[in-house]
Short mmCIF file of N, CA and C and ligand atoms in Angstrom, two decimals:
data_model
loop_
_atom_site.label_atom_id
_atom_site.label_comp_id
_atom_site.label_asym_id
_atom_site.label_seq_id
_atom_site.Cartn_x
_atom_site.Cartn_y
_atom_site.Cartn_z
N UNK A 78 -9.76 17.39 42.01
CA UNK A 78 -8.47 17.61 42.75
C UNK A 78 -7.32 17.40 42.08
N UNK A 79 -6.62 18.74 41.87
CA UNK A 79 -5.54 18.18 40.81
C UNK A 79 -4.13 17.39 41.64
N UNK A 80 -4.02 17.54 42.78
CA UNK A 80 -2.99 16.42 43.33
C UNK A 80 -3.49 15.37 44.31
N UNK A 81 -4.58 14.98 43.83
CA UNK A 81 -5.18 13.52 44.34
C UNK A 81 -5.09 12.37 43.47
N UNK A 82 -4.42 11.37 43.98
CA UNK A 82 -3.97 10.33 43.38
C UNK A 82 -5.45 9.51 42.49
N UNK A 83 -6.54 9.48 43.41
CA UNK A 83 -7.57 8.94 42.78
C UNK A 83 -8.25 9.64 41.67
N UNK A 84 -8.29 10.93 41.84
CA UNK A 84 -8.76 11.74 41.00
C UNK A 84 -8.22 11.64 39.68
N UNK A 85 -6.81 11.43 39.79
CA UNK A 85 -5.98 11.25 38.53
C UNK A 85 -6.31 9.78 37.91
N UNK A 86 -6.34 8.63 38.76
CA UNK A 86 -7.14 7.65 38.27
C UNK A 86 -8.58 7.88 37.64
N UNK A 87 -9.41 8.53 37.86
CA UNK A 87 -10.69 8.95 37.42
C UNK A 87 -10.47 9.64 36.02
N UNK A 88 -9.46 10.54 35.98
CA UNK A 88 -9.38 11.12 34.60
C UNK A 88 -8.21 10.29 33.61
N UNK A 89 -7.93 9.51 34.16
CA UNK A 89 -6.90 8.73 33.35
C UNK A 89 -5.43 8.98 33.20
N UNK A 90 -5.13 10.01 34.02
CA UNK A 90 -3.82 10.48 34.20
C UNK A 90 -2.88 9.31 34.75
N UNK A 91 -3.56 8.56 35.64
CA UNK A 91 -2.92 7.24 36.35
C UNK A 91 -3.54 5.95 35.99
N UNK A 92 -2.82 4.86 35.01
CA UNK A 92 -3.80 4.02 34.75
C UNK A 92 -4.21 3.25 35.99
N UNK A 93 -5.38 2.34 35.65
CA UNK A 93 -5.71 1.18 36.58
C UNK A 93 -6.19 0.38 35.82
N UNK A 94 -6.77 -0.85 36.81
CA UNK A 94 -7.12 -1.82 36.34
C UNK A 94 -8.86 -2.02 36.20
N UNK A 95 -9.36 -1.45 35.57
CA UNK A 95 -10.93 -0.99 35.69
C UNK A 95 -11.71 -2.40 35.69
N UNK A 96 -12.65 -2.26 36.55
CA UNK A 96 -13.68 -3.32 36.49
C UNK A 96 -15.02 -2.81 36.34
N UNK A 97 -15.46 -1.58 36.62
CA UNK A 97 -16.72 -1.19 36.28
C UNK A 97 -16.63 0.34 36.19
N UNK A 98 -17.30 1.09 35.30
CA UNK A 98 -17.36 2.43 35.20
C UNK A 98 -18.47 3.16 34.71
N UNK A 99 -19.08 4.15 35.51
CA UNK A 99 -20.37 4.95 34.87
C UNK A 99 -20.03 6.17 35.17
N UNK A 100 -20.96 7.01 34.95
CA UNK A 100 -21.21 8.62 35.14
C UNK A 100 -20.84 9.02 36.50
N UNK A 101 -21.00 8.19 37.58
CA UNK A 101 -20.74 8.44 38.75
C UNK A 101 -19.88 7.98 39.76
N UNK A 102 -19.44 6.73 39.35
CA UNK A 102 -18.09 6.17 39.91
C UNK A 102 -17.48 5.27 39.12
N UNK A 103 -16.27 4.44 40.03
CA UNK A 103 -15.33 4.02 39.09
C UNK A 103 -14.86 2.82 40.19
N UNK A 104 -14.96 1.65 39.65
CA UNK A 104 -14.36 0.39 40.41
C UNK A 104 -13.01 -0.15 39.60
N UNK A 105 -12.10 -0.32 40.36
CA UNK A 105 -10.73 -0.84 39.80
C UNK A 105 -10.00 -1.69 41.08
N UNK A 106 -9.00 -2.45 40.47
CA UNK A 106 -8.56 -3.17 41.54
C UNK A 106 -7.46 -2.67 42.23
N UNK A 107 -7.27 -3.08 43.23
CA UNK A 107 -6.07 -2.49 44.38
C UNK A 107 -4.83 -2.69 44.01
N UNK A 108 -3.89 -1.70 43.91
CA UNK A 108 -2.50 -1.90 43.47
C UNK A 108 -1.81 -3.25 44.42
N UNK A 109 -2.33 -2.98 45.64
CA UNK A 109 -1.53 -3.99 46.88
C UNK A 109 -2.86 -4.77 47.40
N UNK A 110 -3.17 -5.80 46.63
CA UNK A 110 -4.10 -6.68 47.32
C UNK A 110 -3.91 -7.18 48.61
N UNK A 111 -5.08 -7.32 49.40
CA UNK A 111 -5.23 -7.78 50.65
C UNK A 111 -5.98 -9.00 50.75
N UNK A 112 -6.10 -9.41 49.82
CA UNK A 112 -7.02 -10.62 49.57
C UNK A 112 -7.10 -11.09 48.16
N UNK A 113 -7.56 -12.31 47.87
CA UNK A 113 -7.51 -12.84 46.42
C UNK A 113 -8.14 -11.90 45.71
N UNK A 114 -9.41 -11.30 45.94
CA UNK A 114 -10.16 -10.14 45.38
C UNK A 114 -10.15 -8.95 46.18
N UNK A 115 -9.65 -7.99 45.55
CA UNK A 115 -9.70 -6.83 46.25
C UNK A 115 -9.78 -5.69 45.39
N UNK A 116 -10.94 -4.99 45.23
CA UNK A 116 -11.03 -3.72 44.48
C UNK A 116 -11.43 -2.63 45.28
N UNK A 117 -11.52 -1.45 44.53
CA UNK A 117 -12.04 -0.18 45.32
C UNK A 117 -13.09 0.24 44.45
N UNK A 118 -14.02 0.88 45.10
CA UNK A 118 -15.05 1.58 44.28
C UNK A 118 -15.29 3.31 45.05
N UNK A 119 -14.94 4.05 44.01
CA UNK A 119 -14.79 5.40 44.32
C UNK A 119 -15.74 6.36 43.61
N UNK A 120 -16.35 7.44 44.28
CA UNK A 120 -17.08 8.44 43.49
C UNK A 120 -16.12 9.18 42.46
N UNK A 121 -16.68 9.41 41.30
CA UNK A 121 -15.87 10.18 40.44
C UNK A 121 -15.57 11.88 41.19
N UNK A 122 -16.76 12.27 41.68
CA UNK A 122 -16.47 13.54 42.46
C UNK A 122 -15.64 13.45 43.60
N UNK A 123 -14.60 14.29 43.65
CA UNK A 123 -13.74 14.16 45.00
C UNK A 123 -14.48 14.38 46.09
N UNK A 124 -14.32 13.39 46.97
CA UNK A 124 -14.84 13.54 48.54
C UNK A 124 -13.66 13.25 49.46
N UNK A 125 -13.41 13.99 50.50
CA UNK A 125 -12.14 13.30 51.18
C UNK A 125 -12.35 11.76 51.79
N UNK A 126 -13.64 11.46 52.40
CA UNK A 126 -13.99 10.47 53.13
C UNK A 126 -15.39 10.36 53.47
N UNK A 127 -15.79 9.71 54.18
CA UNK A 127 -17.04 9.22 54.50
C UNK A 127 -17.43 10.67 55.30
N UNK A 128 -16.56 11.07 55.86
CA UNK A 128 -16.93 12.49 56.93
C UNK A 128 -17.18 13.79 55.94
N UNK A 129 -17.20 13.73 54.76
CA UNK A 129 -17.51 14.83 53.70
C UNK A 129 -18.79 14.39 53.03
N UNK A 130 -19.67 13.42 53.58
CA UNK A 130 -20.89 12.75 52.76
C UNK A 130 -21.67 13.75 53.51
N UNK A 131 -22.83 14.44 52.66
CA UNK A 131 -24.03 15.32 53.38
C UNK A 131 -24.99 14.95 52.30
N UNK A 132 -26.37 15.78 52.85
CA UNK A 132 -27.64 15.73 52.36
C UNK A 132 -27.51 15.91 50.80
N UNK A 133 -26.47 16.69 50.22
CA UNK A 133 -26.41 17.11 49.04
C UNK A 133 -25.51 16.40 47.99
N UNK A 134 -24.81 15.63 48.71
CA UNK A 134 -23.92 14.47 47.86
C UNK A 134 -23.96 12.85 48.01
N UNK A 135 -25.04 12.56 49.15
CA UNK A 135 -25.17 11.28 49.45
C UNK A 135 -25.64 10.36 48.60
N UNK A 136 -26.20 10.79 47.53
CA UNK A 136 -26.94 9.88 46.43
C UNK A 136 -25.81 8.96 46.10
N UNK A 137 -24.59 9.41 45.70
CA UNK A 137 -23.66 8.65 45.13
C UNK A 137 -23.22 7.38 45.98
N UNK A 138 -23.26 7.67 47.38
CA UNK A 138 -23.16 6.23 48.16
C UNK A 138 -23.83 5.34 48.08
N UNK A 139 -25.10 5.64 47.75
CA UNK A 139 -26.05 4.74 47.75
C UNK A 139 -25.77 3.92 46.26
N UNK A 140 -25.52 4.76 45.32
CA UNK A 140 -25.17 4.09 43.97
C UNK A 140 -24.01 3.13 44.24
N UNK A 141 -23.35 3.74 44.75
CA UNK A 141 -21.79 2.77 44.70
C UNK A 141 -22.20 1.59 45.99
N UNK A 142 -23.18 1.44 46.54
CA UNK A 142 -23.46 0.36 47.32
C UNK A 142 -24.24 -0.81 46.11
N UNK A 143 -25.09 -0.02 45.49
CA UNK A 143 -25.91 -0.83 44.49
C UNK A 143 -24.75 -1.66 43.26
N UNK A 144 -23.78 -0.69 43.10
CA UNK A 144 -22.66 -1.19 42.07
C UNK A 144 -21.96 -2.28 42.76
N UNK A 145 -21.67 -2.01 44.20
CA UNK A 145 -21.04 -3.40 44.80
C UNK A 145 -22.00 -4.73 44.74
N UNK A 146 -23.16 -4.31 44.96
CA UNK A 146 -24.00 -5.60 44.86
C UNK A 146 -24.26 -6.27 43.38
N UNK A 147 -23.89 -5.29 42.58
CA UNK A 147 -24.17 -5.66 41.19
C UNK A 147 -22.70 -6.66 40.87
N UNK A 148 -21.56 -6.09 41.36
CA UNK A 148 -20.41 -6.63 40.86
C UNK A 148 -20.18 -7.90 41.82
N UNK A 149 -20.46 -7.98 42.90
CA UNK A 149 -20.08 -9.00 43.77
C UNK A 149 -20.70 -10.20 43.33
N UNK A 150 -22.15 -9.91 42.93
CA UNK A 150 -22.98 -10.73 42.12
C UNK A 150 -22.67 -11.31 41.18
N UNK A 151 -22.25 -10.52 40.22
CA UNK A 151 -21.54 -10.88 39.12
C UNK A 151 -20.17 -11.98 39.17
N UNK A 152 -19.50 -11.61 39.96
CA UNK A 152 -18.18 -12.19 40.36
C UNK A 152 -18.47 -13.50 41.12
N UNK A 153 -19.87 -13.70 41.76
CA UNK A 153 -20.00 -14.60 42.54
C UNK A 153 -19.39 -14.85 43.73
N UNK A 154 -19.15 -13.69 44.37
CA UNK A 154 -18.64 -13.40 45.72
C UNK A 154 -19.79 -13.89 46.76
N UNK A 155 -19.71 -14.92 47.29
CA UNK A 155 -20.84 -15.35 48.22
C UNK A 155 -20.69 -14.55 49.47
N UNK A 156 -19.19 -14.14 49.84
CA UNK A 156 -18.99 -13.56 51.26
C UNK A 156 -17.78 -12.75 50.87
N UNK A 157 -17.99 -11.31 51.33
CA UNK A 157 -17.17 -10.41 51.10
C UNK A 157 -16.96 -9.51 52.33
N UNK A 158 -16.07 -8.53 52.35
CA UNK A 158 -16.19 -7.43 53.10
C UNK A 158 -15.84 -6.17 52.61
N UNK A 159 -16.71 -5.25 52.83
CA UNK A 159 -16.81 -3.65 52.30
C UNK A 159 -16.32 -2.82 53.59
N UNK A 160 -15.06 -2.10 53.26
CA UNK A 160 -14.43 -1.17 54.20
C UNK A 160 -14.03 0.19 53.53
N UNK A 161 -14.19 1.07 54.62
CA UNK A 161 -13.89 2.76 54.20
C UNK A 161 -13.16 2.88 55.49
N UNK A 162 -11.97 3.14 55.19
CA UNK A 162 -10.93 3.78 56.47
C UNK A 162 -11.23 5.25 56.20
N UNK A 163 -11.42 5.98 57.59
CA UNK A 163 -11.52 7.30 57.91
C UNK A 163 -10.41 8.04 58.69
N UNK A 164 -9.45 8.47 57.91
CA UNK A 164 -8.47 9.24 58.78
C UNK A 164 -7.41 8.47 59.07
N UNK A 165 -6.03 8.84 59.60
CA UNK A 165 -4.79 8.16 59.59
C UNK A 165 -4.89 7.11 60.66
N UNK A 166 -5.63 7.31 61.79
CA UNK A 166 -5.41 6.29 62.83
C UNK A 166 -6.32 5.01 62.24
N UNK A 167 -7.03 5.49 61.23
CA UNK A 167 -8.06 4.18 60.97
C UNK A 167 -7.38 3.49 59.52
N UNK A 168 -6.31 4.11 59.11
CA UNK A 168 -5.41 3.45 58.22
C UNK A 168 -5.77 4.38 56.75
N UNK A 169 -6.46 5.26 56.86
CA UNK A 169 -6.81 5.85 55.40
C UNK A 169 -5.30 6.60 54.79
N UNK A 170 -5.17 6.17 53.82
CA UNK A 170 -3.92 6.82 53.09
C UNK A 170 -4.04 7.56 51.80
N UNK A 171 -5.29 7.20 51.30
CA UNK A 171 -5.57 8.16 50.06
C UNK A 171 -6.88 8.95 50.46
N UNK A 172 -6.87 10.28 50.36
CA UNK A 172 -7.83 11.04 51.02
C UNK A 172 -9.01 11.44 49.75
N UNK A 173 -9.48 10.52 49.07
CA UNK A 173 -10.27 10.57 48.06
C UNK A 173 -11.31 9.26 48.60
N UNK A 174 -12.81 9.61 49.01
CA UNK A 174 -13.42 8.62 49.51
C UNK A 174 -13.55 7.20 48.68
N UNK A 175 -13.40 5.99 49.34
CA UNK A 175 -13.29 4.73 48.72
C UNK A 175 -13.61 3.81 49.28
N UNK A 176 -14.38 2.72 48.91
CA UNK A 176 -14.96 1.81 49.54
C UNK A 176 -13.89 0.30 49.18
N UNK A 177 -13.29 0.00 50.00
CA UNK A 177 -12.48 -1.19 49.66
C UNK A 177 -13.53 -2.55 49.56
N UNK A 178 -13.36 -3.54 48.59
CA UNK A 178 -14.09 -4.68 48.51
C UNK A 178 -13.24 -5.81 48.46
N UNK A 179 -13.30 -6.92 49.80
CA UNK A 179 -12.30 -7.82 49.85
C UNK A 179 -12.69 -9.28 50.06
N UNK A 180 -12.28 -10.45 49.33
CA UNK A 180 -13.00 -11.54 49.35
C UNK A 180 -11.97 -12.38 48.86
N UNK A 181 -12.52 -13.91 49.16
CA UNK A 181 -11.37 -15.29 48.78
C UNK A 181 -10.72 -15.61 49.59
N UNK A 182 -10.93 -15.18 50.94
CA UNK A 182 -10.11 -15.82 52.30
C UNK A 182 -10.80 -15.65 53.42
N UNK A 183 -10.64 -16.27 54.39
CA UNK A 183 -10.89 -16.10 56.00
C UNK A 183 -10.64 -14.89 56.25
N UNK A 184 -11.47 -14.20 56.86
CA UNK A 184 -11.32 -12.83 57.61
C UNK A 184 -11.64 -12.91 58.90
N UNK A 185 -10.85 -12.32 59.92
CA UNK A 185 -10.92 -12.10 61.34
C UNK A 185 -11.74 -10.74 61.76
N UNK A 186 -12.50 -10.80 62.98
CA UNK A 186 -13.20 -9.79 63.41
C UNK A 186 -12.73 -9.87 65.06
N UNK A 187 -12.54 -8.44 65.46
CA UNK A 187 -12.30 -7.49 64.88
C UNK A 187 -11.37 -7.10 64.01
N UNK A 188 -11.28 -6.25 63.04
CA UNK A 188 -10.11 -5.85 62.09
C UNK A 188 -9.12 -5.35 62.86
N UNK A 189 -7.73 -5.66 62.43
CA UNK A 189 -6.76 -4.81 63.26
C UNK A 189 -6.70 -3.42 63.09
P1 LIG B 245 -6.83 3.16 52.41
O1 LIG B 245 -5.29 3.17 52.75
O2 LIG B 245 -6.81 4.94 52.25
O3 LIG B 245 -7.84 2.72 52.84
O4 LIG B 245 -6.75 2.69 50.91
C1 LIG B 245 -5.96 3.07 49.65
C2 LIG B 245 -5.79 2.11 48.73
O5 LIG B 245 -5.48 2.50 47.77
C3 LIG B 245 -4.76 1.13 49.08
O6 LIG B 245 -5.22 -0.47 49.56
C4 LIG B 245 -3.77 1.04 48.40
O7 LIG B 245 -3.13 -0.24 48.18
C5 LIG B 245 -4.29 1.69 46.95
N1 LIG B 245 -3.87 2.34 45.97
C6 LIG B 245 -2.60 3.23 46.48
N2 LIG B 245 -2.02 3.97 45.32
C7 LIG B 245 -2.75 3.21 44.13
C8 LIG B 245 -2.77 3.20 42.79
O8 LIG B 245 -1.83 4.06 42.17
N3 LIG B 245 -3.60 2.33 42.14
C9 LIG B 245 -4.33 1.31 42.72
N4 LIG B 245 -5.18 0.83 41.61
N5 LIG B 245 -4.66 1.31 43.79
C10 LIG B 245 -3.72 2.29 44.80
ZN1 LIG B 246 -9.97 12.83 44.38
#
């Protein structure tokens, strides 16, 4: 999608600090980290949020979770949180599906 910030990160129009990339997804560090480790994992295909996932495109979500497991193991993050905000009330500000991975500090529950 031409006016989507994360599509621009996928195609290199906007630079990012990349952690991992393959044909289906990209992992890069958040520009405004909320924890000592904070990166995002996104599908390369534009999907607006979890609400756009269906039987035809859900393979990428499983793939993203296996990438999250691989990266967090490699970074030796014993404890971490995976978050996806859906819609404005939940705090979504970029409408391209993404999973936050946060680690390195104590976290509270429930989240604010
Ligand atoms: P959301 O609020 O939609 O759940 O998460 C969007 C995230 O994208 C935020 O944590 C925000 O800091 C991050 N973000 C926004 N613009 C950029 C950018 O240009 N580069 C990077 N690396 N992260 C960004
Ligand atoms: Zn997009």
